[in-house]
XYZ file of C-alpha atoms in Angstrom:
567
model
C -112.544 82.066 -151.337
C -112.039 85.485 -152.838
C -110.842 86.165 -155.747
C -109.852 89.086 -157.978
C -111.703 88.096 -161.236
C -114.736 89.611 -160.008
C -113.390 92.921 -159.039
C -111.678 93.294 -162.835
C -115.723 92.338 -164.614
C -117.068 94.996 -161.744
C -114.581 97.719 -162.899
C -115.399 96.968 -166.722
C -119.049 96.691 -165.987
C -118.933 100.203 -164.462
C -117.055 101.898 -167.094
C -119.454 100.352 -169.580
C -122.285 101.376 -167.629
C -121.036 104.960 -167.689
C -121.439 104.424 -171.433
C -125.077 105.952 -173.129
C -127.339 103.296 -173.558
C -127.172 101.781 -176.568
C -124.957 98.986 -178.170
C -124.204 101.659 -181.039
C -122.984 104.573 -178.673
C -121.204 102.124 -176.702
C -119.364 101.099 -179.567
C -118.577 104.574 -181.340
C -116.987 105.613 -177.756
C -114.975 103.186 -177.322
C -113.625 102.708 -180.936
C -113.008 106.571 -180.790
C -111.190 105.996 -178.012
C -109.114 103.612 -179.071
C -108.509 105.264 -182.460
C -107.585 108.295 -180.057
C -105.042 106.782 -178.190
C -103.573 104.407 -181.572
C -103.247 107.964 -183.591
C -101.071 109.151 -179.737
C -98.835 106.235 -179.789
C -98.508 106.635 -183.879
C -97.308 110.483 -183.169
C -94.969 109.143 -180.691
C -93.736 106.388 -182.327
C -93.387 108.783 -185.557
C -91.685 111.808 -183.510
C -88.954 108.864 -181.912
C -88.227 107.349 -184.817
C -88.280 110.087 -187.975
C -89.153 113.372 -186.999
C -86.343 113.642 -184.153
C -83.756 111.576 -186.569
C -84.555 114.119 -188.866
C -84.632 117.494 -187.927
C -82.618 117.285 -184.833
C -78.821 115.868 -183.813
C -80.344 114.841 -180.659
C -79.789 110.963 -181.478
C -76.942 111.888 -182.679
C -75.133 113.415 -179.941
C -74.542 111.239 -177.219
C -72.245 109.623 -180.400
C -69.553 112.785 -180.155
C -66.196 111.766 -178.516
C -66.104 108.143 -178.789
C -63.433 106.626 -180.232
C -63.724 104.244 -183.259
C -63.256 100.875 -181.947
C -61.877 99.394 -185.833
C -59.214 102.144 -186.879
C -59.122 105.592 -188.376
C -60.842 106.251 -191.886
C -56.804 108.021 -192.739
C -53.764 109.522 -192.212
C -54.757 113.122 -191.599
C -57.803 115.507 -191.928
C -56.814 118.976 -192.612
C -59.362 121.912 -191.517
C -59.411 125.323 -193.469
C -59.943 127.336 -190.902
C -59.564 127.416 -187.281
C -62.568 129.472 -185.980
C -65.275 128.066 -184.266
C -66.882 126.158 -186.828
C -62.961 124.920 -187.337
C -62.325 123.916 -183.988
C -65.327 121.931 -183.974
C -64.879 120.031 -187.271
C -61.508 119.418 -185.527
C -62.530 117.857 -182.554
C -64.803 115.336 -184.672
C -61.949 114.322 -186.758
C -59.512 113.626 -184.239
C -61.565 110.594 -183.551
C -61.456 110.028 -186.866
C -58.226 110.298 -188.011
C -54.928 109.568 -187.409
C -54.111 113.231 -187.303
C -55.861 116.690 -187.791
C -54.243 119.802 -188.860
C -56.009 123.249 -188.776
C -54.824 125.785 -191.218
C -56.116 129.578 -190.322
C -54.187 132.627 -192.023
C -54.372 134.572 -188.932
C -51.201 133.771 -186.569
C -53.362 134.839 -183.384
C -55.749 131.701 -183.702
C -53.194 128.722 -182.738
C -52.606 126.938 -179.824
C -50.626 129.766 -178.592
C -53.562 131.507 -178.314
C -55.537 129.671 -175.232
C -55.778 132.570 -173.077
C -57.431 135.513 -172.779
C -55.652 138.928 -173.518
C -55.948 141.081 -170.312
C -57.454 144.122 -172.426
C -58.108 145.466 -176.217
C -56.146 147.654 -178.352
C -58.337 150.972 -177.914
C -57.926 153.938 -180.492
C -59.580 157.183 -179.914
C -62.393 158.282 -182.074
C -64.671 161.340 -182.234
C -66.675 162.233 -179.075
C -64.167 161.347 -176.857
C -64.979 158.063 -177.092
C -62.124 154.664 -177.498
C -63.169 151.824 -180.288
C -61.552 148.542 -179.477
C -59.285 146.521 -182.353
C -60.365 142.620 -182.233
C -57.043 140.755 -182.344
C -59.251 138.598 -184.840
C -59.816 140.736 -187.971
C -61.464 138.269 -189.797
C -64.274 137.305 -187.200
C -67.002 140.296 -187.779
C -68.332 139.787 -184.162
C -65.008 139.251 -182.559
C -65.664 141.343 -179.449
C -69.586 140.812 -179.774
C -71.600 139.315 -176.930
C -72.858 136.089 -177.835
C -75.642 133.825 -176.252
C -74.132 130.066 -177.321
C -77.233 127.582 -176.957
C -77.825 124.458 -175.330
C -76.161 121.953 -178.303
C -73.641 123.918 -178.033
C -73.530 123.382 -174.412
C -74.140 119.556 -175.152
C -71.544 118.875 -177.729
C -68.497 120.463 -175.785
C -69.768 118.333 -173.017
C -68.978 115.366 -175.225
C -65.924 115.727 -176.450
C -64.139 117.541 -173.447
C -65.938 116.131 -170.011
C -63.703 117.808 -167.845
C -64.657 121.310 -169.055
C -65.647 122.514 -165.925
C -62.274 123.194 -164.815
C -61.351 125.332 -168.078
C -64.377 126.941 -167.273
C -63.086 127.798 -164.005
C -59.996 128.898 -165.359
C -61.505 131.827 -167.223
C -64.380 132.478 -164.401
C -67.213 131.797 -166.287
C -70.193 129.648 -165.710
C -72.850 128.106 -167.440
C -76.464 129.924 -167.343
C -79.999 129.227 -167.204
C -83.180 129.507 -169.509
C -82.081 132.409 -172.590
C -85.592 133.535 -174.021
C -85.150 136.938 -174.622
C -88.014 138.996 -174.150
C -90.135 136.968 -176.319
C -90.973 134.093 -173.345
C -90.182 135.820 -170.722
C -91.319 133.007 -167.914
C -90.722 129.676 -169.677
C -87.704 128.574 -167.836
C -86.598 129.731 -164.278
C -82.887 130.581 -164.217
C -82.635 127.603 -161.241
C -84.993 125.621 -163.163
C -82.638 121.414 -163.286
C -84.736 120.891 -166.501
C -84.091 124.346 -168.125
C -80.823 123.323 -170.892
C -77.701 125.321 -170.412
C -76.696 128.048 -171.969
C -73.198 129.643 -172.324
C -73.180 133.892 -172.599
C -69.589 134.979 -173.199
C -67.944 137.091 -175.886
C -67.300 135.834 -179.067
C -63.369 136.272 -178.228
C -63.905 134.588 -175.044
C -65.482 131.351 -176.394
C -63.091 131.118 -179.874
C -60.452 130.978 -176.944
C -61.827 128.324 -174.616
C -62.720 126.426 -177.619
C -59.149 126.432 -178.774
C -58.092 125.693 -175.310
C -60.231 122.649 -175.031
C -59.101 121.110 -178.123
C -55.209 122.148 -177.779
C -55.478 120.739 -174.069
C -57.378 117.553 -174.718
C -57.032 116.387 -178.018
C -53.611 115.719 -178.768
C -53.566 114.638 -182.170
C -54.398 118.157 -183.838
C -51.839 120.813 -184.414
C -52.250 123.852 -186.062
C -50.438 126.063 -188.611
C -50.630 129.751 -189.776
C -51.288 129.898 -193.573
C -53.927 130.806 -196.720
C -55.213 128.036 -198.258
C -54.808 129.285 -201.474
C -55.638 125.858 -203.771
C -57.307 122.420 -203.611
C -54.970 119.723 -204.816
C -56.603 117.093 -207.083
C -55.871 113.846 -206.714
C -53.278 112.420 -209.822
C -54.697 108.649 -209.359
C -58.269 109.409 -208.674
C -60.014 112.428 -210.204
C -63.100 112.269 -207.864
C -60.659 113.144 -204.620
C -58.400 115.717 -203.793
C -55.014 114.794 -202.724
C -54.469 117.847 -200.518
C -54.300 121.787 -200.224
C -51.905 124.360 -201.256
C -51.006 126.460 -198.459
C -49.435 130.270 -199.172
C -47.209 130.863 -195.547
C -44.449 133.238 -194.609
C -42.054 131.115 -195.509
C -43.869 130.371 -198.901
C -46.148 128.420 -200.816
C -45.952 124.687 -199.487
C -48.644 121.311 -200.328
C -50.005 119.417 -197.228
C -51.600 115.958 -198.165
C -54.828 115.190 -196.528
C -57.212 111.868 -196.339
C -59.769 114.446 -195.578
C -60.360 118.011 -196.080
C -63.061 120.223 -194.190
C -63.815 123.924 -195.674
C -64.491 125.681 -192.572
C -63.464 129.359 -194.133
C -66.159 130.730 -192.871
C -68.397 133.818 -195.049
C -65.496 133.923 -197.463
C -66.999 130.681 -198.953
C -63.948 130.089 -200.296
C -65.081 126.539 -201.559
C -67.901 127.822 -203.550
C -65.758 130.931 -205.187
C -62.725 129.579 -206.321
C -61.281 126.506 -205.185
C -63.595 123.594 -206.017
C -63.648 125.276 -209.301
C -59.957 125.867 -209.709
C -59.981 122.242 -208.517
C -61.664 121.097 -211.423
C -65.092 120.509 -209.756
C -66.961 123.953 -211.305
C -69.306 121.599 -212.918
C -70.454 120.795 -209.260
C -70.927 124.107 -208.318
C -74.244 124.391 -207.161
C -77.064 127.584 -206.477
C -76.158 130.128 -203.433
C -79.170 132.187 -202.387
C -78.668 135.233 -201.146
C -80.330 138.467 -199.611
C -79.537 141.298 -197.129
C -81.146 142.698 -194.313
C -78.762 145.605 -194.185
C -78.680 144.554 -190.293
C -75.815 147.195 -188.356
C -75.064 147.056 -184.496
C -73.481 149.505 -182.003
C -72.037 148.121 -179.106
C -70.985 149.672 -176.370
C -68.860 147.729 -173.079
C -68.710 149.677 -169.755
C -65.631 147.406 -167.603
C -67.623 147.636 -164.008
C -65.076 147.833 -160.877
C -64.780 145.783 -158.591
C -66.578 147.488 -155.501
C -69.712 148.468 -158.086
C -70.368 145.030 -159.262
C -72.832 144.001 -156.941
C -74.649 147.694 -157.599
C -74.940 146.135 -161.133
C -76.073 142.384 -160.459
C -78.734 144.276 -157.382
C -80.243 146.016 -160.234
C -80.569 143.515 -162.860
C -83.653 141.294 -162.814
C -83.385 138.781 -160.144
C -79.286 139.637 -160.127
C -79.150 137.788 -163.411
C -75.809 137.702 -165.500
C -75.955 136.607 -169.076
C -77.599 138.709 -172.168
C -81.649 140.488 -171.408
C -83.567 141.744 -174.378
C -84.874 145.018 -173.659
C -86.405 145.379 -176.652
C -86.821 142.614 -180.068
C -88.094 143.790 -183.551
C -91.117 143.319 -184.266
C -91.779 143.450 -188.460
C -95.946 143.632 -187.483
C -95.113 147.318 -185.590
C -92.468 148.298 -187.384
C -90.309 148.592 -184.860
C -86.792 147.253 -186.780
C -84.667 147.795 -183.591
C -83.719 145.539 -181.253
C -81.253 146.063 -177.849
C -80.111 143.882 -175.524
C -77.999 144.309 -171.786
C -75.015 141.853 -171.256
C -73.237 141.294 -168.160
C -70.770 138.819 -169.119
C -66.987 137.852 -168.350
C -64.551 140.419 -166.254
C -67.490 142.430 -165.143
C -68.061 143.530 -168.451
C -71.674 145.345 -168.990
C -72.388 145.613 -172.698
C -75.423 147.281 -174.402
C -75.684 146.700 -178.131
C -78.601 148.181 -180.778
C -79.224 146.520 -184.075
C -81.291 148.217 -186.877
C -82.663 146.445 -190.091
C -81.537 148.921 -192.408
C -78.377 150.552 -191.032
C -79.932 153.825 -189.053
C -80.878 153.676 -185.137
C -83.162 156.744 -184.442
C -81.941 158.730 -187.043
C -78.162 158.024 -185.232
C -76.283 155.573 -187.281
C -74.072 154.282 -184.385
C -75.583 155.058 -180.862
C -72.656 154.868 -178.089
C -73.063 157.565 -175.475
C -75.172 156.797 -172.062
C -77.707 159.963 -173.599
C -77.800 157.914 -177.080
C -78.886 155.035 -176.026
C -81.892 156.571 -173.341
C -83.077 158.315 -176.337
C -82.928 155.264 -178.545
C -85.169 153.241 -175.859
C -87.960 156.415 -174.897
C -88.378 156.410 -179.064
C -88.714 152.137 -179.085
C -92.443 150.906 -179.661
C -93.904 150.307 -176.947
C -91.420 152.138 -174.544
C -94.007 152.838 -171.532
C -93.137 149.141 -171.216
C -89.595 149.177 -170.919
C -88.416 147.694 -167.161
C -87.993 150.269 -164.515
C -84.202 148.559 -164.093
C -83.492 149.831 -167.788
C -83.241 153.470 -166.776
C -81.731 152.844 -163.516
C -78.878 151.327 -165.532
C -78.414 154.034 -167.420
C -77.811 156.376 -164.770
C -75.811 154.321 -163.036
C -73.490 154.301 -166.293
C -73.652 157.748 -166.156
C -72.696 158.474 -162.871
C -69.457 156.168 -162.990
C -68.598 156.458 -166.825
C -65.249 157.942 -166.427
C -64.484 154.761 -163.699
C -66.060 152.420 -166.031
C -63.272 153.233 -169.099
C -65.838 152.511 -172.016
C -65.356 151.445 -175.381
C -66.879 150.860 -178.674
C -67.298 148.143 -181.297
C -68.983 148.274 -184.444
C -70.192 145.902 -186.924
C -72.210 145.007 -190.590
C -74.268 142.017 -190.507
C -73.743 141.893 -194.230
C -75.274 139.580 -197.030
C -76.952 136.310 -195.624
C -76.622 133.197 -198.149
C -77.628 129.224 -198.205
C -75.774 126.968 -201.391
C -77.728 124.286 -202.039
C -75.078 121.864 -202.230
C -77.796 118.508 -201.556
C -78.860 119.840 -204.984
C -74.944 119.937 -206.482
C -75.534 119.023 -210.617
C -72.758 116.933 -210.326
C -70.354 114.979 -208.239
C -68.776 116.520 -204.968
C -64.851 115.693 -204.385
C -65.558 112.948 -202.077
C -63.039 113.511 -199.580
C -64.412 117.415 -198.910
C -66.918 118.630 -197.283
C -67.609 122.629 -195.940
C -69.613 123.207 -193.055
C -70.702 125.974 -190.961
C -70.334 129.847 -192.631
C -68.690 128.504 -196.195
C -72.184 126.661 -196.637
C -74.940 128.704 -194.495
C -74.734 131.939 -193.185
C -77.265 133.177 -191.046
C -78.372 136.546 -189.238
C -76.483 136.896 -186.185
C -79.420 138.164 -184.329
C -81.121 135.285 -183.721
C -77.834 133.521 -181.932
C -78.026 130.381 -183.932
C -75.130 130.536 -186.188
C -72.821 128.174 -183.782
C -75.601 125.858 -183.325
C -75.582 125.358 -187.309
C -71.798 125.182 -187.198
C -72.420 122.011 -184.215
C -75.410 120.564 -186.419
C -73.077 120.336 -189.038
C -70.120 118.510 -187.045
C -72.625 116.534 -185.681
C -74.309 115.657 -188.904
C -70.926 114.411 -190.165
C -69.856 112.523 -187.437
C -72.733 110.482 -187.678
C -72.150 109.557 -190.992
C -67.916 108.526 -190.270
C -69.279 106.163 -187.782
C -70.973 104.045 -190.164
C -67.983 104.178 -192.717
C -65.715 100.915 -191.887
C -62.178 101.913 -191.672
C -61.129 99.266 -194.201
C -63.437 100.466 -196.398
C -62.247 104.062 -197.306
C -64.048 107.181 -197.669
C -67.299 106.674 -200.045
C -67.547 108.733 -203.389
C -71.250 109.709 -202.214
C -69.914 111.006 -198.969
C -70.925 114.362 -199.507
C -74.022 113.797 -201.210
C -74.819 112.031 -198.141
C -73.552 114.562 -195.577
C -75.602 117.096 -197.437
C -79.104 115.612 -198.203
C -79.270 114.793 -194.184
C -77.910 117.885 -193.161
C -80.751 119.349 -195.446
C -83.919 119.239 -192.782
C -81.782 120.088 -189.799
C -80.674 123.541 -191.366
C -83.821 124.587 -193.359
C -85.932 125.436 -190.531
C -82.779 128.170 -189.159
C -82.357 129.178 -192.348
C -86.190 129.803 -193.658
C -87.095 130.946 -190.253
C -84.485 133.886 -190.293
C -85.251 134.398 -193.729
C -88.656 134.619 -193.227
C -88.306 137.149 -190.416
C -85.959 139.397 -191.976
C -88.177 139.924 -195.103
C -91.257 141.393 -192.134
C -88.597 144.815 -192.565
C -89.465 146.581 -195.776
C -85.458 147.544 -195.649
C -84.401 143.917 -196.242
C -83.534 143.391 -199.790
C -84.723 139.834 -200.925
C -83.386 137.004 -202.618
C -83.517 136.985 -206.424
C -86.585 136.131 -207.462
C -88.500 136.589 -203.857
C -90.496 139.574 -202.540
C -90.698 141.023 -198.885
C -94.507 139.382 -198.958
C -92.880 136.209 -199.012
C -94.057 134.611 -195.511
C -96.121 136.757 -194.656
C -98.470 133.875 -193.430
C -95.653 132.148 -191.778
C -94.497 135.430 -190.134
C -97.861 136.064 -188.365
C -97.876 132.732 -187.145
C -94.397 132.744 -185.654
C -95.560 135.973 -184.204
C -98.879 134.112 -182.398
C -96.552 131.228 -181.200
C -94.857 133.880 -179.244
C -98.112 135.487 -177.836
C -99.783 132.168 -176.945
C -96.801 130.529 -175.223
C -96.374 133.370 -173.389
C -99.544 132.136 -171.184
C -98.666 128.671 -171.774
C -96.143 126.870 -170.213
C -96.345 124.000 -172.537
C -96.268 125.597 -175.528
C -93.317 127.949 -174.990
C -91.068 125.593 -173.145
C -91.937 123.252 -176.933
C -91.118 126.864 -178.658
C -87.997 127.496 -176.765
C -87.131 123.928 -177.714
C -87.358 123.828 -181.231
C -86.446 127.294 -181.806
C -82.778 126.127 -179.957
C -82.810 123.101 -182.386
C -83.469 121.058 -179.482
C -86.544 119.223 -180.423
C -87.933 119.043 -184.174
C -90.158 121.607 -185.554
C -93.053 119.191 -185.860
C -93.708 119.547 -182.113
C -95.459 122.885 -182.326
C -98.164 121.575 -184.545
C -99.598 119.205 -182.632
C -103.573 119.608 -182.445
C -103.069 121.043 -178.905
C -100.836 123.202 -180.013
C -102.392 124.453 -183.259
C -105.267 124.959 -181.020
C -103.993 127.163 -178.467
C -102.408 128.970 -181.351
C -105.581 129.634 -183.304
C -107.568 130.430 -180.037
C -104.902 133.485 -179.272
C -105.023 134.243 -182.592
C -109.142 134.750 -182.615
C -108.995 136.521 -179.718
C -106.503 139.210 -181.065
C-alpha cells in the first residue's frame, strides 16, 4: 500500500545529502539557516509591531472617521485657525466632540468660502508683467503649486468617503507615482500599487478641504476672529476654560472642552498665549535656522484649443508637478525648478534658490528668464528635450496665455521641543502642524506633518473613555509619540538644507553638520535609481509611508555601499 511517509524521509534525505560531508558542516548549515530565517521573522515581527507603530500613522489610520461608540470626551473643541492644518484638526474632533468651532481672523476662510474664485486679483508690475493677490494673505504659498502626498490622500479618504464627487466638482483627479527627478522610474503613473497623490494649488486644496468638512461634517461651524488670549480655567489651574476672541463686533470669550493651536508659523502658542496664560514656565526650546529659500512662480492659463499641444508635449501627457531640475548641495547647484500642469489648464513653472538669487536674477518670470536659468543649471546638457519645446511654445502664445506672477520667502524653519516641555502642558491644549514644526516647503511634506499630527491625536482620544475626562498628561502624551514620526521630516530637511553654504544654521550647529548623513541620502538616490526595490522602499519612507528603518536593511545597506564604491 503506498504511502507518503517515505516520500517526506526521501525529500529530507536529499536535502541532507546535498549537505558537505561531515556531521559538523551539516550542522553549521543548517543552524545558520535557521538562525537566518529566526533573525527574518524577528525583523518582521519587530517592523509590525514597533517600528511601523512608531514612526508611521499607518496603524493608525484606518482609525480616522469612526465614531466613538461611548460618548464625546465634551461639549465643544475650538480650533485656532482654519487653514489646512485647522480643517484637519477639525475633522478629528467632530468625532470627538459634541461640537467644533474654527476660529480664523481672515473672513475669506469660512464655509462661505467652498468654491473656487473664477480668477485672481492681478496688479501690474514692471516689465509688463501682472502679479496675482492671494485672497489668503496669511498663507505664504497661497497660489503655490503643491504636490499633497499619499496620507494625505489616505486620511481625506477616511473621513469624507464620498470625495470623489467633490473632486468632480472642481475637475480634478487624483495622480500617480510623484518622485521628482530623483527616482525617475519607481512607480508607473498607471501603476494599482503606486499610492495616490493629489497636485493642485494650495488655494485649490484649502478650498476642497473646507468644502469637505462644511459639506459632511455637520457639527463644526466657523467664525471670523483673532484669538487674542487663552482663558485659564478659575476651578482648575492645569486647564484652560476657553479663548478670547478680538471680532468686528468686539472682544467676546468662547468656552471650549478642548482647544487646538493650529495658527500656523505665527506660533502663537509658543509667543504669547500659553505664557500670558500662565503656563511660561512650560515653555519649552524652539530651534531654528534659515535657508534663505525664495521662489518665482510664474502661471501661463492654457486655452482651451492648445491644451492638448501642452499634455502632447509633456512626458507621457502627464499632468501633475515634473522636476526639471533638484538641488544638489554635493554640485552646488542650489536651484531647483519644477513644471506644473494643474487645475483650469493652468501651466506653472516655479525656481527656488537657497539663498535668495536665481542666476544672478532675483525673481525670474519672463519665457527668456527662465531658458537662461535652465542652459546655466548643472548639468543642463541633460535637461529633457520637452523642456525647451515648452518654452517656445509659451512664447509663441504668451499674449493668449494672460500670465501672471507670484512670489514668495520660505523664511525661518523652526521645531519646539514641546515632548521636552520643563513643566506641565494645559491639558486640554494641544498645537499641531506650523505652530509646532515648520518645515521647508520644498520638499512637499509640510501637510503630511500637519495629517501625522491629527492622526497622532486621534489615536490617543480613542483610548480616553468619555466618562473619564480629558487626562492632565494628555499633551505630554500627544507629544512624546508624535516625537519619532516628525524627527525624521524634520532632521532630514534640516540636514539637507545645511549641504548650501547660504543656509544659516541653528544656534549652536554648523553647515558640516550631516555631512555623513547628507552623502548617504545622496547614494540612496543613486542606487535606487537602478533598483526597483530600493527606491519604491525610498519613495515610501521618504512620503512617511513606511518607517525609516526599512532602508537599512542588510540588502539595502548593501546595495547602498556597493553604488557608493563604485562612485
Amino acid at each position: 500500500m503506498a504511502s507518503t511517509t517515505p516520500t517526506a524521509t526521501f525529500s529530507m534525505n536529499q536535502l541532507t545529502s546535498a549537505l558537505p560531508t561531515g556531521g559538523f558542516w551539516q550542522t553549521a548549515l543548517i543552524s545558520a539557516a535557521v538562525f537566518s530565517l529566526g533573525v527574518y521573522v524577528a525583523a518582521q515581527v519587530a517592523r509590525k509591531y514597533i517600528f511601523v507603530p512608531k514612526y508611521t500613522i499607518m496603524d493608525d489610520l484606518p482609525n480616522l472617521g469612526k465614531e466613538r461608540t461611548d460618548g464625546s470626551l465634551g461639549f465643544r473643541a475650538i480650533v485656532c485657525g482654519g487653514s489646512v492644518g485647522g480643517l484637519f484638526a477639525a475633522a478629528m474632533c467632530s468625532y470627538h466632540f459634541d461640537s467644533v468651532l474654527i476660529i480664523e481672523p481672515e473672513a475669506s476662510a469660512n464655509e462661505t468660502n467652498v468654491e473656487m474664485p473664477k480668477s485672481h486679483e492681478l496688479r501690474p508690475v514692471s516689465g509688463g508683467l501682472s502679479r496675482a493677490i492671494p485672497l489668503r494673505t496669511r498663507v505664504v504659498q497661497y497660489l503655490a503649486s503643491h504636490v499633497f502626498l499619499p496620507p494625505c490622500v489616505l486620511a481625506m479618504r477616511q473621513f469624507f468617503p464620498k470625495m470623489d464627487d467633490d473632486l468632480a466638482h472642481f475637475g480634478i483627479t487624483l495622480q500617480g507615482y510623484y518622485g521628482a527627478k530623483a527616482l525617475d522610474n519607481v512607480y508607473e503613473p498607471d501603476d494599482p500599487e503606486c499610492p495616490k497623490i493629489l497636485p493642485v494649488t494650495r488655494s485649490m486644496f484649502e478650498t476642497l478641504l473646507r468644502r469637505l468638512v462644511f459639506k459632511y461634517r455637520a457639527n463644526v461651524t466657523f467664525m471670523n476672529g483673532t484669538v487674542e488670549k487663552f482663558v485659564p480655567s478659575p476651578e482648575d489651574p492645569t486647564r484652560l476654560s476657553g479663548v478670547s476672541v478680538r471680532t468686528a463686533q468686539g472682544e467676546k470669550v468662547e468656552k471650549a472642552s478642548f482647544i487646538v493651536d493650529s495658527t500656523g508659523v505665527g506660533q502663537l502658542s509658543y509667543n504669547k498665549l500659553l505664557r500670558n496664560a500662565g503656563f511660561g514656565a512650560a515653555i519649552p526650546t524652539r530651534i531654528e535656522y534659515d535657508p534663505h529659500l525664495t521662489y518665482a512662480q510664474s502661471v501661463w492659463t492654457i486655452p482651451e484649443e492648445h491644451v492638448n499641444t501642452v499634455v502632447n508635449i509633456l512626458p507621457s501627457g502627464m499632468k501633475g508637478t515634473l522636476y526639471v531640475n533638484l538641488p544638489n548641495w554635493d554640485t552646488g547647484e542650489d536651484r531647483a525648478i519644477y513644471f506644473s500642469f494643474f487645475e483650469r489648464s493652468q501651466l506653472c513653472i516655479a525656481v527656488g534658490s537657497w539663498g535668495g538669487a536665481v542666476n544672478g536674477n532675483d525673481k525670474p518670470h519672463t519665457v527668456a528668464e527662465l531658458r537662461e536659468v535652465v542652459k546655466s543649471l548643472y548639468g543642463s546638457e541633460n535637461t529633457p528635450g520637452w523642456t525647451y519645446e515648452l518654452l517656445d511654445f509659451l512664447e509663441e502664445h504668451n499674449d493668449e496665455c494672460k500670465p501672471w506672477v507670484y512670489d514668495a520667502n520660505a523664511g525661518k524653519m523652526s521645531n519646539i521641543l514641546f515632548h521636552e516641555a520643563p513643566a506641565p502642558l494645559p491639558s486640554n491644549w494641544i498645537a499641531i502642524g506650523d505652530a509646532v514644526t515648520k518645515l521647508n516647503p520644498v520638499y512637499g511634506q509640510g501637510t503630511v506633518k500637519a495629517v501625522i499630527d491629527t492622526t497622532t491625536l486621534d489615536s490617543i482620544l480613542r483610548t480616553i473613555p468619555s466618562q473619564q475626562g480629558l487626562p492632565a498628561d494628555l499633551p505630554k502624551t500627544f507629544y512624546v509619540k508624535r516625537f519619532p514620526r516628525i524627527e525624521f521630516l524634520w532632521e532630514g530637511t534640516k540636514t539637507t538644507d545645511y549641504g548650501f553654504g547660504q543656509t544659516t544654521p541653528a544656534k549652536g550647529e554648523t553647515n558640516a553638520d550631516g555631512l555623513f548623513e547628507r552623502k548617504l541620502g545622496l547614494h540612496l538616490i543613486f542606487a535606487g535609481r537602478n533598483d526597483l526595490s530600493l527606491g519604491r522602499t525610498f519613495y515610501r519612507v521618504q512620503s512617511c509611508l513606511a518607517p525609516k528603518t526599512d532602508l537599512v536593511t542588510p540588502a539595502n545597506i548593501a546595495k547602498v555601499a556597493w553604488n557608493w564604491i563604485k562612485e
